[in-house]
mmCIF file of C-alpha atoms and ligand atoms in Angstrom:
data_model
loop_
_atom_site.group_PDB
_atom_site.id
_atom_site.type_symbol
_atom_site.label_atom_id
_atom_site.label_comp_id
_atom_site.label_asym_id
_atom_site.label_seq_id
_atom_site.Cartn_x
_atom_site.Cartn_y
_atom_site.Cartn_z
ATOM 1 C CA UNK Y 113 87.799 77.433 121.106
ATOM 2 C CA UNK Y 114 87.571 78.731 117.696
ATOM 3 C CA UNK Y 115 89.519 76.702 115.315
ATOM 4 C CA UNK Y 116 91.642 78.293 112.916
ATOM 5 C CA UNK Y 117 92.658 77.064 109.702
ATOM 6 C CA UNK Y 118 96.026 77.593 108.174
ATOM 7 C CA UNK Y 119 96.928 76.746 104.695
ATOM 8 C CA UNK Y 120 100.576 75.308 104.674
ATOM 9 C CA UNK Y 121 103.041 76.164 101.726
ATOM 10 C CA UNK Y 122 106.375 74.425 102.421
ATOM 11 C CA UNK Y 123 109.331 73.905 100.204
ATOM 12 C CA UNK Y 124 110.547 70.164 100.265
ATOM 13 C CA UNK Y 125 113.859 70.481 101.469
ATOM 14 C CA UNK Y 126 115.177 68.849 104.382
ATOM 15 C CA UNK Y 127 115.317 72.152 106.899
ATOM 16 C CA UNK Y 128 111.599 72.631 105.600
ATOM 17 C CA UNK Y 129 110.658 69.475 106.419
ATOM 18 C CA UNK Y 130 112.621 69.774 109.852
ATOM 19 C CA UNK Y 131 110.973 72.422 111.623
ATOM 20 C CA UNK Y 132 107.642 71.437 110.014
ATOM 21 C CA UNK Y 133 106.252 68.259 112.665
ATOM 22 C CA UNK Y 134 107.516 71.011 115.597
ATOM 23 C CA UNK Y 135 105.385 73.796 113.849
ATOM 24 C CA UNK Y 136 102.238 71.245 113.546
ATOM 25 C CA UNK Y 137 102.711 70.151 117.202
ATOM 26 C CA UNK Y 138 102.670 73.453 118.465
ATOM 27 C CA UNK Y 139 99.755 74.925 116.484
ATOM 28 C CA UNK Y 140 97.573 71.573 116.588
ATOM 29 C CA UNK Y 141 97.133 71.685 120.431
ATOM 30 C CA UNK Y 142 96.071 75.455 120.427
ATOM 31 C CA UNK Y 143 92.655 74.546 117.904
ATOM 32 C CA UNK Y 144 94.664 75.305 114.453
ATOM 33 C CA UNK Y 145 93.598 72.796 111.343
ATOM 34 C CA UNK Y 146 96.586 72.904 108.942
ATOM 35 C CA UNK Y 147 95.633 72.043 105.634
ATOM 36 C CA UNK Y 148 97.906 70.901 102.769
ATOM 37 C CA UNK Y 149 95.446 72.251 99.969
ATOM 38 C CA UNK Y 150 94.785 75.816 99.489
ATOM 39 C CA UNK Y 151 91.328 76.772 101.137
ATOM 40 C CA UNK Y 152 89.928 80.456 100.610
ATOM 41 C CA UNK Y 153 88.267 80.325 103.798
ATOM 42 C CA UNK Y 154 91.519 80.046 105.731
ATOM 43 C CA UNK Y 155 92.862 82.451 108.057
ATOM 44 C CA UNK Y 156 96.717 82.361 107.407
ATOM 45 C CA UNK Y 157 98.954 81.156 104.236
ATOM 46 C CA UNK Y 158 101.858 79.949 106.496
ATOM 47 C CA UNK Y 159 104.838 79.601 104.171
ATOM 48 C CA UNK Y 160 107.975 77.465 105.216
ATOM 49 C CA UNK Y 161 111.270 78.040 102.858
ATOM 50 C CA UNK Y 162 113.067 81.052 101.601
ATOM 51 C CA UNK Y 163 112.141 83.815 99.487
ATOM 52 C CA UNK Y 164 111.408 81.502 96.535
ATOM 53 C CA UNK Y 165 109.461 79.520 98.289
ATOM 54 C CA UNK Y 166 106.957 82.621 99.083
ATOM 55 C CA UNK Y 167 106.992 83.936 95.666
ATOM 56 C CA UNK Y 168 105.926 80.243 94.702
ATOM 57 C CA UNK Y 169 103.174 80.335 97.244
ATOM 58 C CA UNK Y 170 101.880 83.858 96.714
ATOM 59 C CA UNK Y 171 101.347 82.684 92.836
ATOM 60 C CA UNK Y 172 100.138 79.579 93.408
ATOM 61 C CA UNK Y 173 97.327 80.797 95.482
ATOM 62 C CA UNK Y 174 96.384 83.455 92.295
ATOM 63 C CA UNK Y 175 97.597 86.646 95.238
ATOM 64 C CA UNK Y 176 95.576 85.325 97.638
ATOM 65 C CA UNK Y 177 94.132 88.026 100.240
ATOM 66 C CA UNK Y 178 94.925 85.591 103.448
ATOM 67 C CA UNK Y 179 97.682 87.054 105.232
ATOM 68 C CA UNK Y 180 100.748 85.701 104.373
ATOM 69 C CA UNK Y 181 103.378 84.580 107.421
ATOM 70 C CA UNK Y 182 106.829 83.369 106.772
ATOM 71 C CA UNK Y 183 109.229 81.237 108.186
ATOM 72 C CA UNK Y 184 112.592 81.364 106.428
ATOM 73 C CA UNK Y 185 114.508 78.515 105.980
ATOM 74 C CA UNK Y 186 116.294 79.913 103.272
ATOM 75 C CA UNK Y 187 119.202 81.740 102.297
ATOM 76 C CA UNK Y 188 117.726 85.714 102.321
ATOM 77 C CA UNK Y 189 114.278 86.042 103.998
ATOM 78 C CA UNK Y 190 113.674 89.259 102.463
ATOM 79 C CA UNK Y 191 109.959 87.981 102.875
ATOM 80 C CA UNK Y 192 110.226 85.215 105.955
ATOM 81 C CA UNK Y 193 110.556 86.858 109.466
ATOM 82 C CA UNK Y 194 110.606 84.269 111.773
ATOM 83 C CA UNK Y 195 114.075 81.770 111.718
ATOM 84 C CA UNK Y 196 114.784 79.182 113.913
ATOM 85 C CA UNK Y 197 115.940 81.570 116.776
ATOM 86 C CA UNK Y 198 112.424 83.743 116.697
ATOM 87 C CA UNK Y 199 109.959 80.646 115.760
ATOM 88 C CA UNK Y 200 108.598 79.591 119.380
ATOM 89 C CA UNK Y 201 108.240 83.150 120.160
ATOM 90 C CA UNK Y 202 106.417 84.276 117.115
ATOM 91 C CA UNK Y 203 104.050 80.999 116.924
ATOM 92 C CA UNK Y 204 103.067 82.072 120.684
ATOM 93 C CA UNK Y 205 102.390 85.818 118.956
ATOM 94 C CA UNK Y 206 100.172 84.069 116.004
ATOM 95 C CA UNK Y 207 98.226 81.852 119.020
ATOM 96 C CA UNK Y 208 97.626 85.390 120.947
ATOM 97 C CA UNK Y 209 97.008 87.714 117.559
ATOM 98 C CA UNK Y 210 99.644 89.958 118.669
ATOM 99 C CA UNK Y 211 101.120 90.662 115.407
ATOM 100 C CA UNK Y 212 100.791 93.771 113.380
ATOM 101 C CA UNK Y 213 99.723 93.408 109.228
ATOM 102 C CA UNK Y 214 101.425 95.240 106.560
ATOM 103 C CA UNK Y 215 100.692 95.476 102.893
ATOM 104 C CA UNK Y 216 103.197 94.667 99.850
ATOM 105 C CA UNK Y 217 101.816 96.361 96.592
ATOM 106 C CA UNK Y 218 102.644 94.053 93.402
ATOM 107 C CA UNK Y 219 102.918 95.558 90.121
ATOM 108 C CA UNK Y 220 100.792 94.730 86.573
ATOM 109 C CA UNK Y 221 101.934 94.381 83.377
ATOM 110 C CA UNK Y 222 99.593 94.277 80.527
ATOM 111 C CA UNK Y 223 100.736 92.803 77.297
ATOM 112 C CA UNK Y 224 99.795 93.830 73.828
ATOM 113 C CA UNK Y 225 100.482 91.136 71.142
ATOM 114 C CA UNK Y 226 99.325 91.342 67.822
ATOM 115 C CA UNK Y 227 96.526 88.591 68.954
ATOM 116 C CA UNK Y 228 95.480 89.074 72.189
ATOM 117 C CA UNK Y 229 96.416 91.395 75.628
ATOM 118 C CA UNK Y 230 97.648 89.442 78.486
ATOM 119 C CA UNK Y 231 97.950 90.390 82.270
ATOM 120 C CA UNK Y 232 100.329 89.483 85.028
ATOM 121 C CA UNK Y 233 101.194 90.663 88.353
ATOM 122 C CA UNK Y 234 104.278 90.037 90.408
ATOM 123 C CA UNK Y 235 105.733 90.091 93.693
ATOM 124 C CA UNK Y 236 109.176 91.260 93.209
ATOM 125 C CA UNK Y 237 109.495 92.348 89.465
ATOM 126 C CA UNK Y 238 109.300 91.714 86.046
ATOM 127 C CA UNK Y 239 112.169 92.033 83.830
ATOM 128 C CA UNK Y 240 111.898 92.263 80.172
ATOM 129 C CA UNK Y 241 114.964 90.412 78.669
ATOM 130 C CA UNK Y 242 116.412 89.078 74.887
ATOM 131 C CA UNK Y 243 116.021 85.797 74.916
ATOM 132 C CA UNK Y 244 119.412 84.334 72.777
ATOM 133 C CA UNK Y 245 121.749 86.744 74.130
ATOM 134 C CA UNK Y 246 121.716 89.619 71.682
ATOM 135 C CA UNK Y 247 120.596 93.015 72.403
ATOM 136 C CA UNK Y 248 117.066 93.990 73.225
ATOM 137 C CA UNK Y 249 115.578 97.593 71.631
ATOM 138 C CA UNK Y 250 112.774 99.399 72.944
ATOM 139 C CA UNK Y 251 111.060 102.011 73.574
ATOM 140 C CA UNK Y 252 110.185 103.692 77.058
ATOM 141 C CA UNK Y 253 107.506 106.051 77.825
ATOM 142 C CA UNK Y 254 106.044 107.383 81.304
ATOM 143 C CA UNK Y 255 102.720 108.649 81.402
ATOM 144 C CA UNK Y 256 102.656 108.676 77.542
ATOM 145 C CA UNK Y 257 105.518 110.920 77.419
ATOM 146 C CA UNK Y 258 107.967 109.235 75.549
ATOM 147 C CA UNK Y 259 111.317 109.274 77.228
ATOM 148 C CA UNK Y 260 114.298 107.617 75.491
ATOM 149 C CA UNK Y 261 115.137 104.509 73.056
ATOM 150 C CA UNK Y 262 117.030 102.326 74.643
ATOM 151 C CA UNK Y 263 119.277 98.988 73.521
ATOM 152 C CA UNK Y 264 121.044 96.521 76.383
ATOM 153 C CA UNK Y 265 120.218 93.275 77.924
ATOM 154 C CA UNK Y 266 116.572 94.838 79.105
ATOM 155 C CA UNK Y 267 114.928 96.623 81.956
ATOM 156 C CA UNK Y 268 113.841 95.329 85.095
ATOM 157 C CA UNK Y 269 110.530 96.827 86.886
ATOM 158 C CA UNK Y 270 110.404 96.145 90.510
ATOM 159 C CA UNK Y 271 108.278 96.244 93.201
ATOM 160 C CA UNK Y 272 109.429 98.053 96.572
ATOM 161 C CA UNK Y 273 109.485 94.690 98.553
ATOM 162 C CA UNK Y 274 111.573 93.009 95.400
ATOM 163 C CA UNK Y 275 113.934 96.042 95.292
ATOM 164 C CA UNK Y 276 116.292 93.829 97.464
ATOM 165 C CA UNK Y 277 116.480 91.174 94.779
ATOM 166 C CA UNK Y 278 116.866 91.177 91.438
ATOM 167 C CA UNK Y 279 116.694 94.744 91.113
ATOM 168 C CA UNK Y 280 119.860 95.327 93.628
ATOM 169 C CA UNK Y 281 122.049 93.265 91.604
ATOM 170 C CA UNK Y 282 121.133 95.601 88.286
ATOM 171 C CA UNK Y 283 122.413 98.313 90.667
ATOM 172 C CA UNK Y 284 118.835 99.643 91.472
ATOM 173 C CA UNK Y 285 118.092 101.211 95.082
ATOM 174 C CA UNK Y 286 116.694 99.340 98.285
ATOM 175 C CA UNK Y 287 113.325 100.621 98.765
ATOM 176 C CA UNK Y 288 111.433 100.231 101.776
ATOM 177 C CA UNK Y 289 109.235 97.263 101.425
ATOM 178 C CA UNK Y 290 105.638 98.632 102.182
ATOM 179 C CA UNK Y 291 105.987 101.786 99.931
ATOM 180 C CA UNK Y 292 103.841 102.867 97.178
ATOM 181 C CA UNK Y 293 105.522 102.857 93.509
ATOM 182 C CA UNK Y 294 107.601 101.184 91.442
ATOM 183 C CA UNK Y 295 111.040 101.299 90.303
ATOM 184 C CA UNK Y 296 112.503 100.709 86.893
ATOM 185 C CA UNK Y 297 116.103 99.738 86.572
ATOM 186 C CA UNK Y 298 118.338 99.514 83.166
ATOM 187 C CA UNK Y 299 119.665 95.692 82.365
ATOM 188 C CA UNK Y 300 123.354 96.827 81.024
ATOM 189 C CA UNK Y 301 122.883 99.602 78.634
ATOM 190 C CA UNK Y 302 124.580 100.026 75.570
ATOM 191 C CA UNK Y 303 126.553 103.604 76.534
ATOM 192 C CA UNK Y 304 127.981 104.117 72.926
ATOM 193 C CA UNK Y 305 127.097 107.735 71.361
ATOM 194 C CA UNK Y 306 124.810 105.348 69.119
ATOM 195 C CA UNK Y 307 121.913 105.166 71.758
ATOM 196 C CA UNK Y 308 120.218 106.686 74.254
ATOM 197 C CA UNK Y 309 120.732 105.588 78.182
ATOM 198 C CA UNK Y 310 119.308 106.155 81.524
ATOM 199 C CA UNK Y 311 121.587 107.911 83.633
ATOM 200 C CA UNK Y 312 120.221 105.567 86.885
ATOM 201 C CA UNK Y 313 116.822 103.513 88.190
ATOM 202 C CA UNK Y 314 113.824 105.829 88.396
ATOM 203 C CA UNK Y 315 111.635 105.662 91.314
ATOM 204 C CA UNK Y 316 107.890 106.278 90.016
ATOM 205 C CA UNK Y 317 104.634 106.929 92.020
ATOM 206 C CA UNK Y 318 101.897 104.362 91.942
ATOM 207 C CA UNK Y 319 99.798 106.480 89.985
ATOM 208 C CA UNK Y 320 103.028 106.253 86.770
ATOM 209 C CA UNK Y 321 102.173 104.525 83.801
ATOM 210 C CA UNK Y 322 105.338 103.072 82.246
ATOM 211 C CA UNK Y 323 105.234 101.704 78.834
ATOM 212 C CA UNK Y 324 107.839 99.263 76.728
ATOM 213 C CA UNK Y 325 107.376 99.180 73.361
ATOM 214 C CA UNK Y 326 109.188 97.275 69.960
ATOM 215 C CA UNK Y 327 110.065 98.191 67.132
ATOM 216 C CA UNK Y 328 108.286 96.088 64.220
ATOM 217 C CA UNK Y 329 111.689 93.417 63.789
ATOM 218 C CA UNK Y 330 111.856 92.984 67.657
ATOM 219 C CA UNK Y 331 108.433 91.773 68.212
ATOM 220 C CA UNK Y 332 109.362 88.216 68.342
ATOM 221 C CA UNK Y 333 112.588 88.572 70.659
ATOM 222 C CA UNK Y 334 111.882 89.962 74.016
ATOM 223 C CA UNK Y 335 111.242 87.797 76.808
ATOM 224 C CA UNK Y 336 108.854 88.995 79.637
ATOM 225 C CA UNK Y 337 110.346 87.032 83.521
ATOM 226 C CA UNK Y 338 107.654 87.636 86.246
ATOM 227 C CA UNK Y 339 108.967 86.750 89.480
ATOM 228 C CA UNK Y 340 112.069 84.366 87.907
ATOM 229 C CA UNK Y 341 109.061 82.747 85.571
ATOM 230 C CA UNK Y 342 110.278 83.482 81.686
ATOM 231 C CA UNK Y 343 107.264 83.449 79.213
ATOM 232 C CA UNK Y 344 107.705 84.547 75.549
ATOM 233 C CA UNK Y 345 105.130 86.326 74.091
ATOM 234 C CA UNK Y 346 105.027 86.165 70.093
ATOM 235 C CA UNK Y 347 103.877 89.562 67.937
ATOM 236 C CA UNK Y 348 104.652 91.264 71.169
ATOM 237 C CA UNK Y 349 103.663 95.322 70.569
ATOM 238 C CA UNK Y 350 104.118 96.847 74.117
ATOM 239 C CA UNK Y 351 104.013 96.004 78.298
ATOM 240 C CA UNK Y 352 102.553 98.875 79.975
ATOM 241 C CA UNK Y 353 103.403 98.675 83.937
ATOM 242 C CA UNK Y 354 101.386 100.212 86.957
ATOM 243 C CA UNK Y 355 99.877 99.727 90.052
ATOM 244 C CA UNK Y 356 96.267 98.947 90.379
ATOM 245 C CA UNK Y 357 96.235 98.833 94.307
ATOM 246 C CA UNK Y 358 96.462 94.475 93.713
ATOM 247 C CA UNK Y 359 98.620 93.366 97.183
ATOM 248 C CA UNK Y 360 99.003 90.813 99.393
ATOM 249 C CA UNK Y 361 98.741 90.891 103.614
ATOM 250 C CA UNK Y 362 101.742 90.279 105.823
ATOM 251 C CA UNK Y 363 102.140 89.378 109.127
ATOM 252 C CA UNK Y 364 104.551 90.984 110.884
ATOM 253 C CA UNK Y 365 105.784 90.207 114.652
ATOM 254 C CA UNK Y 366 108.068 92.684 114.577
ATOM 255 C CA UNK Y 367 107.747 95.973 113.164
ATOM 256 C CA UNK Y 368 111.810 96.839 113.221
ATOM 257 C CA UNK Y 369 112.761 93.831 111.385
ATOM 258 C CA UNK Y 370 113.071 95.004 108.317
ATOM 259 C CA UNK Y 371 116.375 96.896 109.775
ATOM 260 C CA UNK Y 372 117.465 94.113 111.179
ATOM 261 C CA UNK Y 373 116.961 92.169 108.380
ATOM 262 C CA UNK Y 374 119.249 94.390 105.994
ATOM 263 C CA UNK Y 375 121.595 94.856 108.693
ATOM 264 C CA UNK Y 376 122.136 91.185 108.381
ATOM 265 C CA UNK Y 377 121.776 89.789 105.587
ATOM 266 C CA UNK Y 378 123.461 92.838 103.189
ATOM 267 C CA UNK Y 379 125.641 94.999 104.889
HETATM 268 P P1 NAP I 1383 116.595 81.735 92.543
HETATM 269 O O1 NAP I 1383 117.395 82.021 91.327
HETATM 270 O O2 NAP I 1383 116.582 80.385 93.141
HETATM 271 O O3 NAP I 1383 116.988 82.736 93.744
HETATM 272 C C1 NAP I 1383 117.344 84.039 93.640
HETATM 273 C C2 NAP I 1383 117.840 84.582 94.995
HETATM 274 O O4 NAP I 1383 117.119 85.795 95.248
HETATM 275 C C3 NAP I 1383 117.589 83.665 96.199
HETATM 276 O O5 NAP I 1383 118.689 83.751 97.065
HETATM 277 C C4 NAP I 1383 116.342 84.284 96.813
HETATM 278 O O6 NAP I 1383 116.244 84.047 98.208
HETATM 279 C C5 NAP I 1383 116.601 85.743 96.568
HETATM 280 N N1 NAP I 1383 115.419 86.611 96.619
HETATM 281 C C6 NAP I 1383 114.182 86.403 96.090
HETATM 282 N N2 NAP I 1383 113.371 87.432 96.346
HETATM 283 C C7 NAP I 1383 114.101 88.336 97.074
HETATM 284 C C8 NAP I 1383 113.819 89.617 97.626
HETATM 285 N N3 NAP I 1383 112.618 90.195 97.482
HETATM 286 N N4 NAP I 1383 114.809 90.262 98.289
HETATM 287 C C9 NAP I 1383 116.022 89.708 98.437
HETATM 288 N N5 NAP I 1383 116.361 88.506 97.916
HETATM 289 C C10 NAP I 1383 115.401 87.827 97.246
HETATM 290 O O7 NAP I 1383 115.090 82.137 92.194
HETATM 291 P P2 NAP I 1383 113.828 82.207 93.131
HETATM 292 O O8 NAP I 1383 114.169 81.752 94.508
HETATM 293 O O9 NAP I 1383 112.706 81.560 92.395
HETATM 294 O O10 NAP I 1383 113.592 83.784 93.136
HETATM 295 C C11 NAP I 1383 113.224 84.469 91.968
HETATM 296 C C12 NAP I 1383 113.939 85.785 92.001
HETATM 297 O O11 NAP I 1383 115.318 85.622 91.732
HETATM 298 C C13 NAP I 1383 113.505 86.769 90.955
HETATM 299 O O12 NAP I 1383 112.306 87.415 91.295
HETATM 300 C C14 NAP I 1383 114.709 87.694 90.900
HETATM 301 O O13 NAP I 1383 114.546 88.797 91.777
HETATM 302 C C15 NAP I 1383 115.849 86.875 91.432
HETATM 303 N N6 NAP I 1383 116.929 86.834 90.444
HETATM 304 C C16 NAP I 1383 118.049 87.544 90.709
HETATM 305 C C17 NAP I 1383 119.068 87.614 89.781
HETATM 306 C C18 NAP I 1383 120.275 88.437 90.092
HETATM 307 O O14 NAP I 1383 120.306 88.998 91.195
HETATM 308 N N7 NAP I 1383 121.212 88.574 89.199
HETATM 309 C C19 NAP I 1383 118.966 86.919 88.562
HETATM 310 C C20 NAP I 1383 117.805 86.196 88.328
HETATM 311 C C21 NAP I 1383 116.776 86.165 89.283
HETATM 312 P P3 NAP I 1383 115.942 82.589 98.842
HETATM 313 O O15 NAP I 1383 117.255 81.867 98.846
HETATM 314 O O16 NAP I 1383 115.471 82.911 100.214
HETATM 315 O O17 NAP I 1383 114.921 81.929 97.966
HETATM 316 MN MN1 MN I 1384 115.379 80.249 95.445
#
């Protein structure tokens, strides 16, 4: 028997915690090593907790390329299939390989400061926000084609698979998780004659290069939040967003869930 090795990411709360000795005693038997630290010659990145919990665990391994499989013991589980009621079942599918793989495409953001250009990539989105409360002015282009000035709380750019989060509360679409492109969404536009506004979110291809950039007396205000994580970036010029083709693996045990996922947990 081949032994398997599954790196364990597991949010401390008592649920977690539960269901984790049952998962162990299960996989243990059946030639699976479990390992608390991150390997990178593992074979899974089992994750244990909600949606948070897997956004913490995709950037704590820096994207690893291990498939990821979820178990949600959260509140959504926009990202964890299995719950209590599918668990035994879909730990016998992991045993037997009978699972099919999908592929979430993350989004970059390089960032210009006066000093130095940064790069991040996230999961569900980045949003690009004042931080003291007052309004936030920028420029947006697409594909150097400068589109509109715009002045509100910010702009969110989200992945497909984060559409569901963040971006769905900033009245953005649900896009199907494994889809190529991006999506940017307004953060409450000022809609006075005064400025400029997007009429809704824009869907763009993967290929799309969008680009935020500040005016001269707002380089020191705007906030960039990857994934929920603020940073503030000082002499900050411009954030160009695209997709490189960076992604993570799924597993998936079910190839309808996604349906039956919305169908439960939104509408
Ligand atoms: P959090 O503030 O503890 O949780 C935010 C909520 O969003 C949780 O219920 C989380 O589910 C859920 N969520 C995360 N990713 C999702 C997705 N792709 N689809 C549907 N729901 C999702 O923060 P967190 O747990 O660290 O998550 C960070 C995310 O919070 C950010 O990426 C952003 O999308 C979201 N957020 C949303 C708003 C808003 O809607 N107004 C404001 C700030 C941040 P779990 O309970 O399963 O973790
Ligand atoms: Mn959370």
């Amino acid at each position: 028997m081949m032994t398997k090795i599954i790196n364990l990411f597991i949010k401390p709360s008592p649920p977690a915690l539960a269901i984790r000795d049952h998962i162990v005693n299960y996989l243990v038997p059946q030639g699976f090593r479990i390992s608390p630290v991150y390997l990178d010659h593992a074979d899974y990145n089992l994750v244990i907790g909600g949606d948070g919990t897997f956004l913490h665990a995709v950037h704590k391994s820096q994207f690893s390329t291990i498939p990821f499989c979820g178990i949600n013991t959260g509140t959504l589980g926009f990202f964890q299939e299995s719950d209590l009621d599918s668990l035994d079942k879909n730990l016998k599918k992991l045993v037997e390989g009978d699972y099919h793989m999908d592929e979430l495409l993350l989004v970059e953001a390089e960032v210009e400061t006066s000093s130095w250009t940064y790069r991040r990539w996230c999961v569900n989105e980045f949003s690009v926000q004042s931080p003291k409360r007052k309004t936030v002015h920028f420029s947006l282009s697409v594909d150097q084609v400068p589109l509109l000035h715009l002045a509100g709380d910010g702009l969110i750019v989200s992945t497909p698979s984060g559409s569901t989060a963040y971006n769905l509360s900033a009245g953005g679409a649900i896009l199907y998780q494994t889809l190529k492109g991006y999506q940017i969404t307004p953060l409450n536009q000022l809609r006075s004659k005064t400025y400029e506004a997007l009429p809704s979110s824009i869907v763009l291809p993967s290929s799309a290069e969008t680009e935020v950039s500040f005016p001269p007396d707002e380089k020191d205000k705007a906030l960039l939040v990857t994934d929920g994580v603020e940073e503030h970036f000082l002499g900050l010029k411009k954030i160009t967003f695209r997709q490189t083709g960076k992604k993570i693996h799924r597993i998936l045990f079910n190839s309808n869930w996604y349906w039956y996922n919305l169908k439960d947990k939104l509408i």
